[in-house]
PDB file of C-alpha atoms in Angstrom:
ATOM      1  CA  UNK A   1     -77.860  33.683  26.999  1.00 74.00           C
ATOM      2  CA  UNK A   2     -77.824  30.549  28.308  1.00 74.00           C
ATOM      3  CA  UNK A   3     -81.127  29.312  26.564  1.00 77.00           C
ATOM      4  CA  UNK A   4     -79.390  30.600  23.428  1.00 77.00           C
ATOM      5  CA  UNK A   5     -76.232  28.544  23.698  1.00 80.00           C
ATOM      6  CA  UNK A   6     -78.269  25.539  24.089  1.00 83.00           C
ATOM      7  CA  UNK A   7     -80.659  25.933  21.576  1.00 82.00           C
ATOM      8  CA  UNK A   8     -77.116  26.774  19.380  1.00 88.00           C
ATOM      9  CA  UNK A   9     -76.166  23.264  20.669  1.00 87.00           C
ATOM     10  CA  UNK A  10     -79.172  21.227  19.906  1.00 86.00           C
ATOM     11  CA  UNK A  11     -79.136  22.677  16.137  1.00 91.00           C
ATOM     12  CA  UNK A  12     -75.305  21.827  15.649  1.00 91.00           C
ATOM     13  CA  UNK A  13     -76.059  18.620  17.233  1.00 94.00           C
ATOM     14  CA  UNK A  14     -78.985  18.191  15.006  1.00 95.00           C
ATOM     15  CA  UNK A  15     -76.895  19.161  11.392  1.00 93.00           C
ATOM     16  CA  UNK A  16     -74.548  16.910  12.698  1.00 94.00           C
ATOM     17  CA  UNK A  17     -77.042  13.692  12.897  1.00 96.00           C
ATOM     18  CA  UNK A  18     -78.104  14.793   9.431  1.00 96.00           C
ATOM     19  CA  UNK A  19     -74.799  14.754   7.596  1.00 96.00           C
ATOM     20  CA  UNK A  20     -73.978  12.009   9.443  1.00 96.00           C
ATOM     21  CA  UNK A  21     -77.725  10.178   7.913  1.00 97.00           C
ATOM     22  CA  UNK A  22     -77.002  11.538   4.289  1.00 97.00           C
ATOM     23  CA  UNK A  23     -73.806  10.213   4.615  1.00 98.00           C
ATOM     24  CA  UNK A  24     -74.638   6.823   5.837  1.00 97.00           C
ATOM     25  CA  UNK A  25     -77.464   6.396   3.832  1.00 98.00           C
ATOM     26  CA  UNK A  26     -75.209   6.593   0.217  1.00 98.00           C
ATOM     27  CA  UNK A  27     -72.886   4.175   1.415  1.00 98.00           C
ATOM     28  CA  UNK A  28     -76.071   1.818   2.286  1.00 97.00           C
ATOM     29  CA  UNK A  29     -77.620   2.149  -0.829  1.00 98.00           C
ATOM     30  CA  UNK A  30     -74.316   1.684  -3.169  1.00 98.00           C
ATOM     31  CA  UNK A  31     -72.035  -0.579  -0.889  1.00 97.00           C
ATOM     32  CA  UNK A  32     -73.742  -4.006  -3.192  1.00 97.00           C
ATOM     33  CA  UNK A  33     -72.481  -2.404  -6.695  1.00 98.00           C
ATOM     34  CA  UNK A  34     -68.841  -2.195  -5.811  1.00 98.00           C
ATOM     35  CA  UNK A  35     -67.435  -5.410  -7.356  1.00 96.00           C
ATOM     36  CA  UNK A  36     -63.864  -7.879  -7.332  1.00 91.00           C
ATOM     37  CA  UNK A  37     -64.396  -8.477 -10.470  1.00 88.00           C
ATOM     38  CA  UNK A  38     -67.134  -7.387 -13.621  1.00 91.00           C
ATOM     39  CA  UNK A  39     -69.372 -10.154 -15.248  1.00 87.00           C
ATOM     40  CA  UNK A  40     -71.923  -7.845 -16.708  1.00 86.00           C
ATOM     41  CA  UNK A  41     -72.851  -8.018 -20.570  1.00 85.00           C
ATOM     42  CA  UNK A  42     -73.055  -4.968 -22.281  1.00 93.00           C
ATOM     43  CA  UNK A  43     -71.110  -2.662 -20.247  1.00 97.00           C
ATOM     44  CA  UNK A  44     -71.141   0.715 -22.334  1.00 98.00           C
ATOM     45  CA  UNK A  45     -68.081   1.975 -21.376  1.00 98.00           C
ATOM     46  CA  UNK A  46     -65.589   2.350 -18.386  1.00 98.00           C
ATOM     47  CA  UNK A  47     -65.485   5.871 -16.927  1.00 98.00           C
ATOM     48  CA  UNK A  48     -62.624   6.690 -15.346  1.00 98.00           C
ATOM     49  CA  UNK A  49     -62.875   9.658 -12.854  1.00 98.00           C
ATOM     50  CA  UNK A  50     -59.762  12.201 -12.569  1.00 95.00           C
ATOM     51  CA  UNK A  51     -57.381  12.646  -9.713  1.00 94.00           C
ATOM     52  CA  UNK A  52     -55.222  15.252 -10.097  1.00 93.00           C
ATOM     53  CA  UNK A  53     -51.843  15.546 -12.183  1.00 94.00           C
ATOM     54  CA  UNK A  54     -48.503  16.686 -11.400  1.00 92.00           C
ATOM     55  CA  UNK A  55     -45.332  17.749 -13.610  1.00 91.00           C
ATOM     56  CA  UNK A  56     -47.210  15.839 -16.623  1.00 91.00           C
ATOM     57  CA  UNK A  57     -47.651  12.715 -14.848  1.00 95.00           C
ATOM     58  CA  UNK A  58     -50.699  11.163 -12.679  1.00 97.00           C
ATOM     59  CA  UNK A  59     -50.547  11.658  -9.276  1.00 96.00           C
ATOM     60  CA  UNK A  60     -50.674   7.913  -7.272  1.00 97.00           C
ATOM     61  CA  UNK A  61     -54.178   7.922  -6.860  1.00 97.00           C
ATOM     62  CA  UNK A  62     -55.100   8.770 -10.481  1.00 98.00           C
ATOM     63  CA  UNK A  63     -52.526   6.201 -11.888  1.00 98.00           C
ATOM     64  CA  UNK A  64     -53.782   3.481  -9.997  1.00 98.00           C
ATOM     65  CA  UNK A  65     -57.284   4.464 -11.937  1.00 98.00           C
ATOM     66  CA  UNK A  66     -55.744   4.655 -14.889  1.00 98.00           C
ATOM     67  CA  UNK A  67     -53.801   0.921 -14.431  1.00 98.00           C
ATOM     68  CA  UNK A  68     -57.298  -0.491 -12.873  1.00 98.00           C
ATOM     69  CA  UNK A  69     -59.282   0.479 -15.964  1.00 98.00           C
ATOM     70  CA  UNK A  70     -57.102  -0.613 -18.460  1.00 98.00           C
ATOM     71  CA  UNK A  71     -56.565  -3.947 -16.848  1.00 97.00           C
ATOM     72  CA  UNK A  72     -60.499  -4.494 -16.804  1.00 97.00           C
ATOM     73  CA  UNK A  73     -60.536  -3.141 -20.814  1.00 97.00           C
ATOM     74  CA  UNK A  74     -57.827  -6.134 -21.051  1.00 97.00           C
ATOM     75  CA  UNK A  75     -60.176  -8.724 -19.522  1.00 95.00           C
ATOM     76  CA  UNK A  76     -63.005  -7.454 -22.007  1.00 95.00           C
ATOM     77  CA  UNK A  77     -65.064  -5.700 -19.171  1.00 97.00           C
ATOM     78  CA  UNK A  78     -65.662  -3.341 -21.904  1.00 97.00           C
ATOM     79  CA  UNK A  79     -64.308  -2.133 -25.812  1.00 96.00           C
ATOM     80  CA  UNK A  80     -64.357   1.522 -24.651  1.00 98.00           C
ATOM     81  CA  UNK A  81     -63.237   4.059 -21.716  1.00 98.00           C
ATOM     82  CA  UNK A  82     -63.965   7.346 -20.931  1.00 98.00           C
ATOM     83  CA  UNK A  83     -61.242   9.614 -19.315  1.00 98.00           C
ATOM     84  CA  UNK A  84     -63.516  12.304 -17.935  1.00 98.00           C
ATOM     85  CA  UNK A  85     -61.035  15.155 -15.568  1.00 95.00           C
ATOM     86  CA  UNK A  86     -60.109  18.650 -15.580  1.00 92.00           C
ATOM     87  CA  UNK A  87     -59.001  20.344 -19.124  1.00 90.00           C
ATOM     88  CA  UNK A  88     -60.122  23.544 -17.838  1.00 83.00           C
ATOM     89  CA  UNK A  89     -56.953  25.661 -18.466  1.00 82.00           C
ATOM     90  CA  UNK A  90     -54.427  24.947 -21.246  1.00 80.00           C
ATOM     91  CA  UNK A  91     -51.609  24.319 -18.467  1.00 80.00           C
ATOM     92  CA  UNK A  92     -53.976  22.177 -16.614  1.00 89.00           C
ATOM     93  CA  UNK A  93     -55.080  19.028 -18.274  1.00 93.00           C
ATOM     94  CA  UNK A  94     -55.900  16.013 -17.087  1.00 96.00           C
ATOM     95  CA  UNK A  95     -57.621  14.206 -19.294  1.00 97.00           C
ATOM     96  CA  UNK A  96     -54.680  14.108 -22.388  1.00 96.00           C
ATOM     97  CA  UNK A  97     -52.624  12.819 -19.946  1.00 96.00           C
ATOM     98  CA  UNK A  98     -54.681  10.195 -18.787  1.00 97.00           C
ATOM     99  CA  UNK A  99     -55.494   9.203 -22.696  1.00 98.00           C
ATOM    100  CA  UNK A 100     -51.399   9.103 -23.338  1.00 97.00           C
ATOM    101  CA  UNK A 101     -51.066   6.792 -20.534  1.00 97.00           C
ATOM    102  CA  UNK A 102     -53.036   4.055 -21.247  1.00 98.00           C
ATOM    103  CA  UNK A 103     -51.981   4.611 -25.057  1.00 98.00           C
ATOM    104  CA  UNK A 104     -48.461   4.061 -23.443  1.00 97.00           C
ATOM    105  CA  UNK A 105     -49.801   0.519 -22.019  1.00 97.00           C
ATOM    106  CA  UNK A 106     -51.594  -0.847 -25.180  1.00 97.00           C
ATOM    107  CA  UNK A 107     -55.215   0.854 -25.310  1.00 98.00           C
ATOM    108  CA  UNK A 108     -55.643   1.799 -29.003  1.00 98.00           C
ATOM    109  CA  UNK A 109     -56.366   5.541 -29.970  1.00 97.00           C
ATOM    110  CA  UNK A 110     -59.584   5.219 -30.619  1.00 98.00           C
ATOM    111  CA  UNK A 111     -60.910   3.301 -27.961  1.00 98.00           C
ATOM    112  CA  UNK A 112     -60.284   5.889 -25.675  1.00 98.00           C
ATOM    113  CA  UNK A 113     -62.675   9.222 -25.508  1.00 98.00           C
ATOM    114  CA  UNK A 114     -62.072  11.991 -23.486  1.00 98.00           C
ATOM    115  CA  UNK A 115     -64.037  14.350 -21.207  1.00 97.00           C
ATOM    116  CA  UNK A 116     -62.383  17.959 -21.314  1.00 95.00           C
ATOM    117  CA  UNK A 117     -64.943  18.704 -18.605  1.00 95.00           C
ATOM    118  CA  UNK A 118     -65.215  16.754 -16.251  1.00 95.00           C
ATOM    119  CA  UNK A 119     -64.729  19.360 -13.443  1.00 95.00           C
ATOM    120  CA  UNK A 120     -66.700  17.415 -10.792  1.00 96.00           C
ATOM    121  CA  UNK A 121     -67.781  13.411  -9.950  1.00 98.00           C
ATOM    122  CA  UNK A 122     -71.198  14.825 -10.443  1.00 98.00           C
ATOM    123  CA  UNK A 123     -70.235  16.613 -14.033  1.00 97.00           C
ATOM    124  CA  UNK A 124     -68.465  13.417 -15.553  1.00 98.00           C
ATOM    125  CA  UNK A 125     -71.024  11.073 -14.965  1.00 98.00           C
ATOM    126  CA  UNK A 126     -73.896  13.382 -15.778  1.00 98.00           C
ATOM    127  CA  UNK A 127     -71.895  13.742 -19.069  1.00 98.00           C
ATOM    128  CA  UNK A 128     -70.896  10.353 -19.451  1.00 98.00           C
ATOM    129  CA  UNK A 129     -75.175   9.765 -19.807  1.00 98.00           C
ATOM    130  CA  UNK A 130     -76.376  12.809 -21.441  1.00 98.00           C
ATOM    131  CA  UNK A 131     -73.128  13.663 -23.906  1.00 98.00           C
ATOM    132  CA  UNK A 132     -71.012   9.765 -24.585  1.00 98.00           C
ATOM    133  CA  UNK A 133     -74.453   8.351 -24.384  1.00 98.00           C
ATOM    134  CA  UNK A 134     -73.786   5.258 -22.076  1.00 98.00           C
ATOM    135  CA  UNK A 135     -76.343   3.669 -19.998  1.00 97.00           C
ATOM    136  CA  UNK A 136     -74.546   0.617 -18.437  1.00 98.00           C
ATOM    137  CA  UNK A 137     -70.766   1.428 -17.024  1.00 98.00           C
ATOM    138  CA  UNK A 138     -68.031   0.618 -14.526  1.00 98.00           C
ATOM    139  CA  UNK A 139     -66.727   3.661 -12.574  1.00 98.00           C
ATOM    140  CA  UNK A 140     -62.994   2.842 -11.646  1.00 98.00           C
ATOM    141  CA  UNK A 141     -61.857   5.416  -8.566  1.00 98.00           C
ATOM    142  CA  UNK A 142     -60.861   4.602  -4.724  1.00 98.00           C
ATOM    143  CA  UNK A 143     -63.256   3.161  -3.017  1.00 98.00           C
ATOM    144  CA  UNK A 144     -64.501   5.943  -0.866  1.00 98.00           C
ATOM    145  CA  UNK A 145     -65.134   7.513  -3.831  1.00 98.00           C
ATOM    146  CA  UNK A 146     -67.236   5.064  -5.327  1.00 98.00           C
ATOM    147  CA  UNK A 147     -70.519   5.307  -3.159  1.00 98.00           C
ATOM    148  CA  UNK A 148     -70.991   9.137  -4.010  1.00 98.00           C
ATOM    149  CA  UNK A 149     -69.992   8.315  -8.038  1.00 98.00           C
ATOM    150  CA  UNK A 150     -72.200   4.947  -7.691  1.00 98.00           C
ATOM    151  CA  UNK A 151     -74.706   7.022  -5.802  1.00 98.00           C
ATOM    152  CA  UNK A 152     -74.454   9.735  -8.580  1.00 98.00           C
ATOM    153  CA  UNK A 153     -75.583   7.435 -10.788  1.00 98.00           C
ATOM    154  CA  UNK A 154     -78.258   5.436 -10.024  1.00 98.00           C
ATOM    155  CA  UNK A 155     -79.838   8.916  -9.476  1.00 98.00           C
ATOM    156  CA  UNK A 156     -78.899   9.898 -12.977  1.00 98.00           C
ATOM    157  CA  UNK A 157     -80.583   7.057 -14.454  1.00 98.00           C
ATOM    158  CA  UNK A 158     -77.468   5.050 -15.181  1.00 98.00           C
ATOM    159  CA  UNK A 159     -76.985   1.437 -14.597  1.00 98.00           C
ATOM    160  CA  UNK A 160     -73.544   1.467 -13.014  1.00 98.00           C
ATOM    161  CA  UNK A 161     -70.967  -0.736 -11.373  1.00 98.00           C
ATOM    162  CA  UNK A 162     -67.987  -0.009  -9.250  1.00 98.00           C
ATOM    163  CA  UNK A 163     -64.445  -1.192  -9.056  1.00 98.00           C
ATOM    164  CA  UNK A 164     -62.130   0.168  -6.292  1.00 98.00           C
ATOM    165  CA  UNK A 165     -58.556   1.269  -7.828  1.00 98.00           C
ATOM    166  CA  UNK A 166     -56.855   1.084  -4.368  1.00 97.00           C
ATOM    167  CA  UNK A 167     -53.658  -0.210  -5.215  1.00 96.00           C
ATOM    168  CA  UNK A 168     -51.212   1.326  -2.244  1.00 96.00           C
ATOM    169  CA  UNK A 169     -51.815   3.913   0.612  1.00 95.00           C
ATOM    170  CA  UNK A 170     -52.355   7.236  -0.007  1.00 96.00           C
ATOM    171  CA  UNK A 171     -50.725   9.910   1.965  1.00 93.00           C
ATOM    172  CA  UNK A 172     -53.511  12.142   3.127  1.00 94.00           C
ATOM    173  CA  UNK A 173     -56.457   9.198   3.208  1.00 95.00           C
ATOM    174  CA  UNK A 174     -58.005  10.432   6.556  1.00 95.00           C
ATOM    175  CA  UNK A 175     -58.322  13.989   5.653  1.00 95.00           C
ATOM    176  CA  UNK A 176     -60.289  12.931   2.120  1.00 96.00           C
ATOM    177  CA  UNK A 177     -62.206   9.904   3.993  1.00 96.00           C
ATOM    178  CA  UNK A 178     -63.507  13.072   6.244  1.00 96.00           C
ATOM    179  CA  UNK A 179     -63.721  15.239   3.311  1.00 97.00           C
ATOM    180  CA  UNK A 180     -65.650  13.233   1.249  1.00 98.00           C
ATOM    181  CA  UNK A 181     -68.511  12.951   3.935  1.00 97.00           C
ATOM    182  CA  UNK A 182     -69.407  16.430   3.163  1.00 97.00           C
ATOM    183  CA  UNK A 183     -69.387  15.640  -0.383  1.00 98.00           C
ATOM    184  CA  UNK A 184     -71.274  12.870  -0.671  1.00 98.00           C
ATOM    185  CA  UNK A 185     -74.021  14.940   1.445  1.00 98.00           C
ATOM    186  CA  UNK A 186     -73.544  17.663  -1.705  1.00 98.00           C
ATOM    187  CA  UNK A 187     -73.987  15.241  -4.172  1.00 98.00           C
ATOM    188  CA  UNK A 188     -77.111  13.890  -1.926  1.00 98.00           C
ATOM    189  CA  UNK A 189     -78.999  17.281  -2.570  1.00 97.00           C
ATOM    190  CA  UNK A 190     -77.310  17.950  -5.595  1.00 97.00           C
ATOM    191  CA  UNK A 191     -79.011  15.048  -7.315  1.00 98.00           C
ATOM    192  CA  UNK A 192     -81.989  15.737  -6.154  1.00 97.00           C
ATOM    193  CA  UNK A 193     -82.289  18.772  -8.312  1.00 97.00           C
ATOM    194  CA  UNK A 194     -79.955  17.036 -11.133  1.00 97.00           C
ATOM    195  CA  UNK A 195     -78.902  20.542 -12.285  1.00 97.00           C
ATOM    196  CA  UNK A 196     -77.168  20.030 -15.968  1.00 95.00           C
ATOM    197  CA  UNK A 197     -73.260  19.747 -16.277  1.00 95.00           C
ATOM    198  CA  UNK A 198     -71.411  23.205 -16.956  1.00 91.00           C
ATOM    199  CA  UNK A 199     -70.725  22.222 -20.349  1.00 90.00           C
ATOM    200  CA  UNK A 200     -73.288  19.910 -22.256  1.00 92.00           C
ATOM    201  CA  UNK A 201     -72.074  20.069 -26.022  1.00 90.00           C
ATOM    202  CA  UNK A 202     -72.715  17.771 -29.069  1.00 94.00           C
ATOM    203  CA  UNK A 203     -73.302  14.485 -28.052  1.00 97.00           C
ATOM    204  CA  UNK A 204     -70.341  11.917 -28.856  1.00 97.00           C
ATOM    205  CA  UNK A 205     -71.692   8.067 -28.720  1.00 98.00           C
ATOM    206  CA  UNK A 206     -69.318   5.884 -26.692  1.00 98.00           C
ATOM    207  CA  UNK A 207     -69.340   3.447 -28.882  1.00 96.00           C
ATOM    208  CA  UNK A 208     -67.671   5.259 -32.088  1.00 97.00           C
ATOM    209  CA  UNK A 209     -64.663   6.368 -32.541  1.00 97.00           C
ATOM    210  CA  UNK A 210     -62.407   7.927 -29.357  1.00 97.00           C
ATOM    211  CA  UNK A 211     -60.660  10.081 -31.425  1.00 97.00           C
ATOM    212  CA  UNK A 212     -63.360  12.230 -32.400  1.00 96.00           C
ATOM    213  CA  UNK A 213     -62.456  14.013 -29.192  1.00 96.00           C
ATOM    214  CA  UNK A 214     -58.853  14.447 -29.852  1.00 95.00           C
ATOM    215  CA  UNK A 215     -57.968  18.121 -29.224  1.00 88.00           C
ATOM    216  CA  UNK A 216     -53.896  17.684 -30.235  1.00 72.00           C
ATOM    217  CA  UNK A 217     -51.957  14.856 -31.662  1.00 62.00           C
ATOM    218  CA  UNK A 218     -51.953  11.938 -29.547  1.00 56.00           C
TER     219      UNK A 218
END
């Protein structure tokens, strides 16, 4: 029994050392692409990654995406942005929501596309390549969530920048900074395979019109 339990030890000890390699190992490789500021040609697009909304509105985190992206669409970073989230139910849908808002603060119509499925990081950038057809862009999340997305990416092919949306403090930060250890070590093997998105779909060029993927009246 004894023998057992230690054996038990030195294998929890050893997944341990492993997640904590993956883990280490995506922030290593991705830390140089997260950016103060964009001075890229030819950006593609800016993909902006869903958080989450509440009674209609963006939750804190996702509205400080939202503000962070349309201030680098101001400064010319790039003509066109993707809001890729969850549109997965028709009471649940983040991605008209996110469209209306930066509508609200000046983004024409039709410079905004959105993802209706975007149900994972993994899912919206695999998308953002294979359906919207972009090859060079500037993911706008928090910055923990920018090595995985970054990470994502350069796996996927995709030429990719990052620019951290932390704006305030989030209640609940330490639980997601643990959290997102474990994903990033998902995404690690995930993208090894590089299984297809859920939903592929016609493909929709970034750099047309954003209304093409209007599902209501905006």
């Amino acid at each position: 029994m004894v023998k057992v339990l230690k054996y038990m030890a030195v294998l929890v000890i050893l997944i341990i050392i492993i997640v904590l390699i993956m883990n280490f190992y995506v922030i290593f490789k991705t830390k140089k692409q997260i950016l103060e500021s964009v001075e890229k040609d030819d950006i593609d697009c800016i993909l902006v990654l869903g958080a989450g909304v509440r009674n209609g509105k963006p939750t804190d985190m996702l509205a400080d995406r939202l503000l962070t992206a349309i201030d680098l669409y101001n400064n010319k970073v790039a003509h066109k942005i993707i809001m890729s989230g969850d549109h997965s139910k028709k009471d649940y849908d983040e991605v008209n929501i996110m469209k209306a808002y930066a509508i609200e603060k000046g983004v024409p119509s039709s410079d905004i596309f959105m993802d209706h499925a975007g149900f994972s990081s993994y899912e919206s950038i695999y998308r953002a390549k294979e359906i919207f057809e972009a090859k060079k862009i500037v993911i706008v999340t928090q910055k923990y969530h920018l090595y995985r997305s970054l990470y994502i990416a350069n796996k996927l092919g995709i030429e990719a920048y990052g620019v951290s949306a932390d704006l305030r403090k989030y209640i609940g930060q330490s639980y997601r900074e643990v959290r997102e250890i474990l994903a990033r070590d998902k995404d690690f093997v995930k993208c090894i395979f590089k299984p297809k998105s859920t939903y592929m779909g016609e493909v929709i060029p970034v750099n047309g019109d954003g209304d093409i993927t209007n599902d209501k009246d905006i």
